[in-house]
mmCIF file of C-alpha atoms and ligand atoms in Angstrom:
data_model
loop_
_atom_site.group_PDB
_atom_site.id
_atom_site.type_symbol
_atom_site.label_atom_id
_atom_site.label_comp_id
_atom_site.label_asym_id
_atom_site.label_seq_id
_atom_site.Cartn_x
_atom_site.Cartn_y
_atom_site.Cartn_z
ATOM 1 C CA UNK A 1 23.579 -75.158 49.591
ATOM 2 C CA UNK A 2 20.526 -72.956 50.254
ATOM 3 C CA UNK A 3 20.366 -71.687 53.857
ATOM 4 C CA UNK A 4 17.485 -70.072 55.715
ATOM 5 C CA UNK A 5 18.716 -67.781 58.520
ATOM 6 C CA UNK A 6 16.397 -66.802 61.387
ATOM 7 C CA UNK A 7 16.961 -64.107 64.031
ATOM 8 C CA UNK A 8 14.586 -63.262 66.902
ATOM 9 C CA UNK A 9 16.890 -62.566 69.858
ATOM 10 C CA UNK A 10 15.511 -59.158 70.758
ATOM 11 C CA UNK A 11 12.953 -56.957 68.991
ATOM 12 C CA UNK A 12 13.558 -57.733 65.302
ATOM 13 C CA UNK A 13 12.034 -60.732 63.551
ATOM 14 C CA UNK A 14 14.359 -61.433 60.645
ATOM 15 C CA UNK A 15 14.796 -64.078 57.973
ATOM 16 C CA UNK A 16 17.297 -64.338 55.134
ATOM 17 C CA UNK A 17 18.235 -66.789 52.408
ATOM 18 C CA UNK A 18 21.860 -67.348 51.405
ATOM 19 C CA UNK A 19 22.588 -68.997 48.069
ATOM 20 C CA UNK A 20 25.257 -71.454 46.983
ATOM 21 C CA UNK A 21 28.162 -69.018 47.139
ATOM 22 C CA UNK A 22 27.059 -67.444 50.433
ATOM 23 C CA UNK A 23 25.469 -64.470 48.611
ATOM 24 C CA UNK A 24 22.289 -62.936 50.045
ATOM 25 C CA UNK A 25 19.241 -63.920 47.917
ATOM 26 C CA UNK A 26 16.737 -62.197 50.220
ATOM 27 C CA UNK A 27 16.732 -60.565 53.646
ATOM 28 C CA UNK A 28 13.638 -59.350 55.506
ATOM 29 C CA UNK A 29 13.523 -57.598 58.876
ATOM 30 C CA UNK A 30 10.316 -56.812 60.752
ATOM 31 C CA UNK A 31 10.980 -54.351 63.588
ATOM 32 C CA UNK A 32 8.877 -53.620 66.675
ATOM 33 C CA UNK A 33 9.758 -49.963 67.379
ATOM 34 C CA UNK A 34 6.120 -48.852 67.199
ATOM 35 C CA UNK A 35 5.135 -51.485 69.797
ATOM 36 C CA UNK A 36 7.794 -50.502 72.358
ATOM 37 C CA UNK A 37 8.048 -46.744 71.691
ATOM 38 C CA UNK A 38 5.428 -45.676 74.242
ATOM 39 C CA UNK A 39 7.238 -47.631 76.981
ATOM 40 C CA UNK A 40 10.617 -46.042 76.127
ATOM 41 C CA UNK A 41 12.281 -49.475 75.905
ATOM 42 C CA UNK A 42 11.700 -53.101 74.984
ATOM 43 C CA UNK A 43 8.971 -54.951 76.902
ATOM 44 C CA UNK A 44 10.034 -58.630 76.744
ATOM 45 C CA UNK A 45 6.509 -60.127 76.800
ATOM 46 C CA UNK A 46 5.345 -57.868 73.971
ATOM 47 C CA UNK A 47 8.499 -58.682 71.999
ATOM 48 C CA UNK A 48 7.973 -62.463 72.122
ATOM 49 C CA UNK A 49 4.251 -62.129 71.338
ATOM 50 C CA UNK A 50 5.049 -60.028 68.295
ATOM 51 C CA UNK A 51 7.702 -62.508 67.064
ATOM 52 C CA UNK A 52 5.042 -65.234 67.254
ATOM 53 C CA UNK A 53 2.576 -63.147 65.273
ATOM 54 C CA UNK A 54 4.917 -62.299 62.388
ATOM 55 C CA UNK A 55 7.534 -65.045 62.041
ATOM 56 C CA UNK A 56 5.623 -67.158 59.489
ATOM 57 C CA UNK A 57 4.838 -64.110 57.358
ATOM 58 C CA UNK A 58 8.465 -62.938 57.503
ATOM 59 C CA UNK A 59 9.711 -66.368 56.350
ATOM 60 C CA UNK A 60 7.070 -66.570 53.586
ATOM 61 C CA UNK A 61 8.010 -63.093 52.369
ATOM 62 C CA UNK A 62 11.730 -63.962 52.383
ATOM 63 C CA UNK A 63 11.129 -67.127 50.345
ATOM 64 C CA UNK A 64 8.899 -65.184 47.968
ATOM 65 C CA UNK A 65 11.585 -62.514 47.404
ATOM 66 C CA UNK A 66 14.244 -65.165 46.780
ATOM 67 C CA UNK A 67 12.035 -66.962 44.256
ATOM 68 C CA UNK A 68 12.485 -70.213 46.232
ATOM 69 C CA UNK A 69 10.207 -72.506 48.244
ATOM 70 C CA UNK A 70 10.585 -74.576 51.430
ATOM 71 C CA UNK A 71 11.516 -77.562 49.247
ATOM 72 C CA UNK A 72 14.704 -75.759 48.132
ATOM 73 C CA UNK A 73 16.104 -75.318 51.663
ATOM 74 C CA UNK A 74 19.099 -77.422 52.723
ATOM 75 C CA UNK A 75 19.820 -75.950 56.174
ATOM 76 C CA UNK A 76 18.186 -73.736 58.812
ATOM 77 C CA UNK A 77 20.490 -71.516 60.866
ATOM 78 C CA UNK A 78 18.981 -69.788 63.880
ATOM 79 C CA UNK A 79 20.070 -67.533 66.739
ATOM 80 C CA UNK A 80 20.309 -69.693 69.881
ATOM 81 C CA UNK A 81 21.433 -66.857 72.214
ATOM 82 C CA UNK A 82 22.196 -64.486 73.809
ATOM 83 C CA UNK A 83 19.039 -62.415 74.074
ATOM 84 C CA UNK A 84 15.575 -62.362 75.631
ATOM 85 C CA UNK A 85 14.594 -65.965 76.376
ATOM 86 C CA UNK A 86 10.958 -65.578 75.239
ATOM 87 C CA UNK A 87 12.051 -63.944 71.977
ATOM 88 C CA UNK A 88 14.795 -66.498 71.295
ATOM 89 C CA UNK A 89 12.392 -69.390 71.889
ATOM 90 C CA UNK A 90 10.094 -68.255 69.071
ATOM 91 C CA UNK A 91 12.795 -68.378 66.375
ATOM 92 C CA UNK A 92 14.512 -71.432 67.844
ATOM 93 C CA UNK A 93 11.297 -73.486 68.101
ATOM 94 C CA UNK A 94 10.292 -72.418 64.599
ATOM 95 C CA UNK A 95 13.701 -73.536 63.258
ATOM 96 C CA UNK A 96 13.506 -76.895 65.013
ATOM 97 C CA UNK A 97 9.967 -77.503 63.723
ATOM 98 C CA UNK A 98 10.990 -76.610 60.177
ATOM 99 C CA UNK A 99 14.048 -78.850 60.385
ATOM 100 C CA UNK A 100 11.866 -81.758 61.592
ATOM 101 C CA UNK A 101 9.101 -81.174 59.044
ATOM 102 C CA UNK A 102 11.433 -80.759 56.058
ATOM 103 C CA UNK A 103 13.914 -83.374 57.284
ATOM 104 C CA UNK A 104 16.855 -81.016 56.923
ATOM 105 C CA UNK A 105 19.516 -80.105 59.537
ATOM 106 C CA UNK A 106 19.525 -76.963 61.668
ATOM 107 C CA UNK A 107 22.328 -75.173 63.525
ATOM 108 C CA UNK A 108 22.070 -72.842 66.518
ATOM 109 C CA UNK A 109 24.294 -69.777 66.300
ATOM 110 C CA UNK A 110 25.594 -67.302 68.877
ATOM 111 C CA UNK A 111 24.214 -63.888 67.897
ATOM 112 C CA UNK A 112 27.611 -62.312 68.623
ATOM 113 C CA UNK A 113 29.295 -64.682 66.152
ATOM 114 C CA UNK A 114 26.844 -63.355 63.556
ATOM 115 C CA UNK A 115 27.929 -59.755 64.239
ATOM 116 C CA UNK A 116 31.616 -60.724 64.316
ATOM 117 C CA UNK A 117 31.356 -62.377 60.889
ATOM 118 C CA UNK A 118 28.938 -59.904 59.279
ATOM 119 C CA UNK A 119 31.778 -58.325 57.258
ATOM 120 C CA UNK A 120 31.894 -61.584 55.232
ATOM 121 C CA UNK A 121 28.546 -60.633 53.713
ATOM 122 C CA UNK A 122 30.352 -57.864 51.805
ATOM 123 C CA UNK A 123 32.123 -58.350 48.480
ATOM 124 C CA UNK A 124 35.516 -57.484 50.013
ATOM 125 C CA UNK A 125 35.702 -59.448 53.304
ATOM 126 C CA UNK A 126 38.461 -58.851 55.886
ATOM 127 C CA UNK A 127 41.539 -61.087 56.273
ATOM 128 C CA UNK A 128 42.175 -63.006 59.526
ATOM 129 C CA UNK A 129 43.197 -61.890 62.065
ATOM 130 C CA UNK A 130 41.120 -58.763 62.636
ATOM 131 C CA UNK A 131 39.920 -56.630 65.532
ATOM 132 C CA UNK A 132 36.120 -56.315 65.766
ATOM 133 C CA UNK A 133 34.288 -53.600 67.663
ATOM 134 C CA UNK A 134 30.696 -54.731 68.240
ATOM 135 C CA UNK A 135 28.456 -51.993 69.621
ATOM 136 C CA UNK A 136 24.706 -52.485 69.969
ATOM 137 C CA UNK A 137 21.823 -52.073 72.394
ATOM 138 C CA UNK A 138 22.954 -55.068 74.421
ATOM 139 C CA UNK A 139 26.714 -55.236 73.835
ATOM 140 C CA UNK A 140 29.875 -53.185 73.607
ATOM 141 C CA UNK A 141 32.836 -55.469 73.086
ATOM 142 C CA UNK A 142 36.203 -55.734 71.400
ATOM 143 C CA UNK A 143 37.256 -59.082 69.958
ATOM 144 C CA UNK A 144 40.299 -60.474 68.221
ATOM 145 C CA UNK A 145 39.084 -62.780 65.435
ATOM 146 C CA UNK A 146 41.574 -65.380 64.153
ATOM 147 C CA UNK A 147 39.172 -67.631 62.260
ATOM 148 C CA UNK A 148 35.491 -68.448 61.753
ATOM 149 C CA UNK A 149 35.335 -70.014 65.234
ATOM 150 C CA UNK A 150 38.344 -68.416 66.859
ATOM 151 C CA UNK A 151 37.212 -65.374 68.865
ATOM 152 C CA UNK A 152 39.122 -63.842 71.812
ATOM 153 C CA UNK A 153 37.343 -61.291 73.959
ATOM 154 C CA UNK A 154 39.693 -58.329 74.587
ATOM 155 C CA UNK A 155 37.320 -55.943 76.343
ATOM 156 C CA UNK A 156 33.651 -55.366 77.084
ATOM 157 C CA UNK A 157 31.397 -52.935 78.866
ATOM 158 C CA UNK A 158 31.338 -53.104 82.635
ATOM 159 C CA UNK A 159 27.893 -51.480 82.788
ATOM 160 C CA UNK A 160 25.741 -49.982 80.006
ATOM 161 C CA UNK A 161 26.255 -50.958 76.371
ATOM 162 C CA UNK A 162 26.920 -48.015 74.008
ATOM 163 C CA UNK A 163 23.478 -48.307 72.372
ATOM 164 C CA UNK A 164 21.855 -48.585 75.791
ATOM 165 C CA UNK A 165 23.571 -45.320 76.817
ATOM 166 C CA UNK A 166 22.191 -43.629 73.672
ATOM 167 C CA UNK A 167 18.712 -45.004 74.466
ATOM 168 C CA UNK A 168 18.852 -43.857 78.107
ATOM 169 C CA UNK A 169 20.092 -40.360 77.217
ATOM 170 C CA UNK A 170 17.322 -40.080 74.604
ATOM 171 C CA UNK A 171 14.744 -41.021 77.225
ATOM 172 C CA UNK A 172 16.144 -38.458 79.659
ATOM 173 C CA UNK A 173 16.007 -35.736 76.994
ATOM 174 C CA UNK A 174 12.533 -36.828 75.799
ATOM 175 C CA UNK A 175 13.759 -37.601 72.297
ATOM 176 C CA UNK A 176 11.782 -40.825 71.798
ATOM 177 C CA UNK A 177 12.678 -44.428 71.039
ATOM 178 C CA UNK A 178 14.905 -45.908 69.674
ATOM 179 C CA UNK A 179 17.288 -43.378 71.151
ATOM 180 C CA UNK A 180 20.429 -43.810 69.033
ATOM 181 C CA UNK A 181 19.098 -42.358 65.781
ATOM 182 C CA UNK A 182 17.173 -39.643 67.703
ATOM 183 C CA UNK A 183 20.272 -38.481 69.630
ATOM 184 C CA UNK A 184 22.393 -38.603 66.449
ATOM 185 C CA UNK A 185 19.845 -36.491 64.538
ATOM 186 C CA UNK A 186 19.592 -33.947 67.343
ATOM 187 C CA UNK A 187 23.402 -33.798 67.674
ATOM 188 C CA UNK A 188 23.674 -32.501 64.101
ATOM 189 C CA UNK A 189 22.437 -29.103 65.323
ATOM 190 C CA UNK A 190 24.681 -29.089 68.413
ATOM 191 C CA UNK A 191 28.245 -28.174 69.333
ATOM 192 C CA UNK A 192 30.258 -31.153 70.626
ATOM 193 C CA UNK A 193 32.585 -28.769 72.485
ATOM 194 C CA UNK A 194 29.761 -27.059 74.413
ATOM 195 C CA UNK A 195 30.137 -29.524 77.297
ATOM 196 C CA UNK A 196 33.131 -31.551 78.357
ATOM 197 C CA UNK A 197 31.881 -34.964 79.473
ATOM 198 C CA UNK A 198 34.103 -37.636 81.057
ATOM 199 C CA UNK A 199 35.772 -40.258 78.862
ATOM 200 C CA UNK A 200 35.876 -43.362 81.022
ATOM 201 C CA UNK A 201 39.131 -44.970 79.881
ATOM 202 C CA UNK A 202 39.325 -47.014 83.110
ATOM 203 C CA UNK A 203 42.813 -48.302 83.928
ATOM 204 C CA UNK A 204 45.415 -47.439 81.287
ATOM 205 C CA UNK A 205 45.795 -50.960 79.962
ATOM 206 C CA UNK A 206 42.113 -51.927 80.079
ATOM 207 C CA UNK A 207 40.121 -52.418 76.894
ATOM 208 C CA UNK A 208 36.849 -52.509 78.866
ATOM 209 C CA UNK A 209 34.223 -49.789 78.470
ATOM 210 C CA UNK A 210 32.027 -47.962 80.963
ATOM 211 C CA UNK A 211 29.221 -45.637 79.865
ATOM 212 C CA UNK A 212 27.011 -45.276 82.925
ATOM 213 C CA UNK A 213 29.023 -42.376 84.419
ATOM 214 C CA UNK A 214 28.694 -40.488 81.148
ATOM 215 C CA UNK A 215 24.930 -40.935 81.163
ATOM 216 C CA UNK A 216 24.800 -39.603 84.750
ATOM 217 C CA UNK A 217 26.963 -36.603 83.760
ATOM 218 C CA UNK A 218 24.545 -35.728 80.928
ATOM 219 C CA UNK A 219 21.627 -36.002 83.359
ATOM 220 C CA UNK A 220 23.181 -33.698 85.951
ATOM 221 C CA UNK A 221 24.156 -31.038 83.366
ATOM 222 C CA UNK A 222 20.618 -31.168 81.928
ATOM 223 C CA UNK A 223 18.985 -30.854 85.347
ATOM 224 C CA UNK A 224 21.262 -27.949 86.324
ATOM 225 C CA UNK A 225 19.602 -25.838 83.620
ATOM 226 C CA UNK A 226 16.338 -23.960 84.167
ATOM 227 C CA UNK A 227 13.249 -25.159 82.257
ATOM 228 C CA UNK A 228 13.680 -22.720 79.334
ATOM 229 C CA UNK A 229 17.423 -23.293 79.058
ATOM 230 C CA UNK A 230 16.961 -27.072 79.057
ATOM 231 C CA UNK A 231 15.207 -27.103 75.687
ATOM 232 C CA UNK A 232 17.938 -24.975 74.097
ATOM 233 C CA UNK A 233 20.687 -27.150 75.614
ATOM 234 C CA UNK A 234 19.475 -30.463 74.137
ATOM 235 C CA UNK A 235 21.354 -30.374 70.773
ATOM 236 C CA UNK A 236 24.642 -29.423 72.492
ATOM 237 C CA UNK A 237 24.147 -32.118 75.145
ATOM 238 C CA UNK A 238 23.506 -34.708 72.405
ATOM 239 C CA UNK A 239 26.545 -33.620 70.378
ATOM 240 C CA UNK A 240 28.884 -33.615 73.400
ATOM 241 C CA UNK A 241 27.550 -36.967 74.644
ATOM 242 C CA UNK A 242 27.936 -38.559 71.195
ATOM 243 C CA UNK A 243 31.467 -37.166 70.912
ATOM 244 C CA UNK A 244 32.435 -38.687 74.281
ATOM 245 C CA UNK A 245 31.066 -42.143 73.337
ATOM 246 C CA UNK A 246 32.753 -42.081 69.934
ATOM 247 C CA UNK A 247 36.095 -40.908 71.407
ATOM 248 C CA UNK A 248 36.219 -43.850 73.819
ATOM 249 C CA UNK A 249 35.127 -46.423 71.206
ATOM 250 C CA UNK A 250 37.777 -45.229 68.760
ATOM 251 C CA UNK A 251 40.624 -44.968 71.302
ATOM 252 C CA UNK A 252 40.016 -48.474 72.643
ATOM 253 C CA UNK A 253 39.683 -49.987 69.156
ATOM 254 C CA UNK A 254 42.935 -48.446 67.936
ATOM 255 C CA UNK A 255 44.678 -49.432 71.188
ATOM 256 C CA UNK A 256 43.502 -53.041 70.696
ATOM 257 C CA UNK A 257 44.699 -53.149 67.081
ATOM 258 C CA UNK A 258 48.058 -51.574 67.949
ATOM 259 C CA UNK A 259 48.738 -53.843 70.936
ATOM 260 C CA UNK A 260 47.759 -56.970 69.001
ATOM 261 C CA UNK A 261 49.733 -55.761 65.944
ATOM 262 C CA UNK A 262 46.694 -56.259 63.715
ATOM 263 C CA UNK A 263 45.941 -54.033 60.715
ATOM 264 C CA UNK A 264 42.336 -54.990 59.923
ATOM 265 C CA UNK A 265 39.440 -53.524 61.904
ATOM 266 C CA UNK A 266 35.751 -54.496 61.580
ATOM 267 C CA UNK A 267 32.791 -52.541 62.961
ATOM 268 C CA UNK A 268 29.438 -54.175 63.766
ATOM 269 C CA UNK A 269 26.207 -53.807 65.800
ATOM 270 C CA UNK A 270 23.400 -51.258 65.640
ATOM 271 C CA UNK A 271 25.467 -48.299 66.906
ATOM 272 C CA UNK A 272 27.712 -48.650 63.859
ATOM 273 C CA UNK A 273 24.874 -46.973 61.934
ATOM 274 C CA UNK A 274 26.086 -43.794 63.684
ATOM 275 C CA UNK A 275 27.597 -41.643 60.944
ATOM 276 C CA UNK A 276 29.980 -39.755 63.270
ATOM 277 C CA UNK A 277 31.397 -43.080 64.518
ATOM 278 C CA UNK A 278 31.706 -44.451 60.968
ATOM 279 C CA UNK A 279 33.319 -41.285 59.629
ATOM 280 C CA UNK A 280 35.757 -40.713 62.493
ATOM 281 C CA UNK A 281 36.804 -44.366 62.772
ATOM 282 C CA UNK A 282 37.488 -44.372 59.028
ATOM 283 C CA UNK A 283 39.689 -41.267 59.334
ATOM 284 C CA UNK A 284 41.511 -42.572 62.389
ATOM 285 C CA UNK A 285 42.181 -45.986 60.809
ATOM 286 C CA UNK A 286 43.627 -44.260 57.742
ATOM 287 C CA UNK A 287 45.894 -42.135 59.940
ATOM 288 C CA UNK A 288 47.084 -45.266 61.797
ATOM 289 C CA UNK A 289 47.559 -47.351 58.610
ATOM 290 C CA UNK A 290 44.760 -49.706 59.597
ATOM 291 C CA UNK A 291 42.184 -51.073 57.161
ATOM 292 C CA UNK A 292 38.586 -50.574 58.214
ATOM 293 C CA UNK A 293 35.930 -53.032 57.010
ATOM 294 C CA UNK A 294 32.486 -51.502 57.384
ATOM 295 C CA UNK A 295 29.546 -53.801 56.622
ATOM 296 C CA UNK A 296 26.551 -52.082 54.986
ATOM 297 C CA UNK A 297 24.280 -50.583 57.692
ATOM 298 C CA UNK A 298 21.604 -53.265 57.014
ATOM 299 C CA UNK A 299 24.179 -55.974 57.802
ATOM 300 C CA UNK A 300 25.422 -54.167 60.960
ATOM 301 C CA UNK A 301 22.088 -54.073 62.794
ATOM 302 C CA UNK A 302 20.294 -57.250 63.848
ATOM 303 C CA UNK A 303 19.649 -59.296 60.706
ATOM 304 C CA UNK A 304 19.334 -62.923 59.663
ATOM 305 C CA UNK A 305 21.878 -62.919 56.813
ATOM 306 C CA UNK A 306 24.749 -62.818 59.333
ATOM 307 C CA UNK A 307 23.121 -65.697 61.254
ATOM 308 C CA UNK A 308 22.786 -67.718 58.037
ATOM 309 C CA UNK A 309 26.469 -67.092 57.230
ATOM 310 C CA UNK A 310 27.715 -68.041 60.711
ATOM 311 C CA UNK A 311 25.494 -71.164 60.612
ATOM 312 C CA UNK A 312 26.847 -72.135 57.195
ATOM 313 C CA UNK A 313 30.418 -72.023 58.551
ATOM 314 C CA UNK A 314 29.412 -73.996 61.645
ATOM 315 C CA UNK A 315 27.663 -76.648 59.537
ATOM 316 C CA UNK A 316 30.664 -76.886 57.191
ATOM 317 C CA UNK A 317 32.812 -77.649 60.243
ATOM 318 C CA UNK A 318 30.610 -80.657 60.996
ATOM 319 C CA UNK A 319 28.341 -79.235 63.730
ATOM 320 C CA UNK A 320 24.557 -79.420 63.758
ATOM 321 C CA UNK A 321 21.785 -78.927 66.297
ATOM 322 C CA UNK A 322 19.677 -81.512 68.153
ATOM 323 C CA UNK A 323 15.941 -81.238 68.770
ATOM 324 C CA UNK A 324 16.523 -81.201 72.552
ATOM 325 C CA UNK A 325 18.938 -78.205 72.381
ATOM 326 C CA UNK A 326 17.827 -75.105 74.304
ATOM 327 C CA UNK A 327 18.362 -71.340 73.996
ATOM 328 C CA UNK A 328 20.781 -69.384 76.237
ATOM 329 C CA UNK A 329 20.600 -65.817 77.544
ATOM 330 C CA UNK A 330 24.318 -64.980 77.929
ATOM 331 C CA UNK A 331 27.080 -65.303 75.363
ATOM 332 C CA UNK A 332 30.170 -67.234 76.403
ATOM 333 C CA UNK A 333 31.946 -66.384 73.174
ATOM 334 C CA UNK A 334 35.661 -65.767 73.560
ATOM 335 C CA UNK A 335 35.674 -66.239 77.345
HETATM 336 O O1 LIG B 1 22.279 -54.294 66.940
HETATM 337 P P1 LIG B 1 20.979 -53.614 67.175
HETATM 338 O O2 LIG B 1 20.134 -53.352 65.961
HETATM 339 O O3 LIG B 1 20.078 -54.440 68.141
HETATM 340 C C1 LIG B 1 20.146 -54.633 69.492
HETATM 341 O O4 LIG B 1 21.181 -54.526 70.152
HETATM 342 O O5 LIG B 1 19.029 -54.954 69.967
HETATM 343 O O6 LIG B 1 21.285 -52.242 67.937
HETATM 344 C C2 LIG B 1 20.290 -51.373 68.368
HETATM 345 C C3 LIG B 1 20.957 -50.244 69.111
HETATM 346 C C4 LIG B 1 19.979 -49.363 69.867
HETATM 347 O O7 LIG B 1 20.464 -49.132 71.176
HETATM 348 C C5 LIG B 1 19.969 -48.081 69.038
HETATM 349 O O8 LIG B 1 19.664 -46.934 69.809
HETATM 350 C C6 LIG B 1 21.394 -48.051 68.523
HETATM 351 O O9 LIG B 1 21.681 -49.397 68.210
HETATM 352 N N1 LIG B 1 21.527 -47.200 67.321
HETATM 353 C C7 LIG B 1 22.298 -46.111 67.261
HETATM 354 C C8 LIG B 1 22.088 -45.530 65.974
HETATM 355 N N2 LIG B 1 21.204 -46.328 65.293
HETATM 356 C C9 LIG B 1 20.885 -47.343 66.143
HETATM 357 N N3 LIG B 1 23.113 -45.543 68.168
HETATM 358 C C10 LIG B 1 23.759 -44.409 67.817
HETATM 359 N N4 LIG B 1 23.602 -43.797 66.613
HETATM 360 C C11 LIG B 1 22.788 -44.319 65.676
HETATM 361 N N5 LIG B 1 22.646 -43.698 64.492
#
C-alpha cells in the first residue's frame, strides 16, 4: 500500500510517502520561520495563508522525489487535530479533495498519535509497552503506550509547553525565533551552574509539568542586571534555564518508567532536537537500565511521515474518514 501523509497543524507544511513495508520513500517539509520571525511567534492567519500557497507544490515535490504519481496512491492520511484550526483546515480539505478526486480512502490522524508512534519510522522500533515523552512548542506530555491505539496520558504541562518556554525565554533575551535552537546555541557558551533556577516538580507523585515559573525566574534575574551586565549574562542564563528544563523532563520521565515498571522510553517532539536533552536522557536511561529509542531529529519535529504511519495503522484497523468529518483543536488522546 502506498500512503500519502499530510501535516499542516501549525507552521510546517509537510508531505511524505510511505511504501509497502512502511518505509519512507520521500518526506518534504516546508517551514514558515522566515514569515513569523519578525513577530516573535506564529501568526495564525499568516500560517494558514502560507499552507494554502505551498501545499500543492509540497505534494508535487514529494511525489517527484518518490518517483511515483497520484495514480499510485492507495490512501491519504492527514492530521485532523490538534492545532490551529485555519492551518489544519488547509491540509484536511486538501486530503478530502484528493480522496474524492482519486476515489481512494483517507484517514484523519491525531497529531499526538503521530509523535507517539514516530519511533516506528526507525529501523529498530520500540517494544510495547513504552513510556513516551513528547515535548514540542504546543505540548509537554508523558504517555504510556501499550499498542498502536492504546495511549494513557500520565502527565502533561499545566501551563507553558517546554518548547513554548524556550521560545518565550528567547524572546525575552532578544535571541530571535524559533527560540529553542537559539537558546541551545547560546547556552553552549554559558555555565549552567551560574544561576540556580527552580525545578517545578509539583506534588511528589505528580507527573505533570509547569514551566511558567521558570520563565518568570529567568526574566527577573535578567532584569536585575544593569544594561551592560545583561548582555554578558545571556549565555549563563540560557545554560541555567536549559539545565532546569532538562532536569525536570528527565526526572519525570524516569519516575514514570520506574512507577509503571516499563523499560523502554521514547522521545518525540521538536524539543527532542535539543542535544543536551538527548545526551543526558541517554546517559540517565543507561544508568537506570532503561532502553531509550530516539527517532532521527527529522522524525521528531513536525513531519508527515509519522502521520502517514499512524494513518496506515488506523486504516489497517478498519477505520477511515468521511467527507463530512471536521478538524479539532484539542487532543483528547489518552484522556
Ligand atoms: O514539534 P515542533 O517542530 O512543532 C511544534 O510544536 O509546532 O516543535 C517546535 C518547538 C519550538 O518551540 C522550538 O523552539 C523547539 O521545538 N525546539 C527546541 C530545539 N529545536 C526546536 N527547543 C530546545 N532546543 C532545541 N534545540
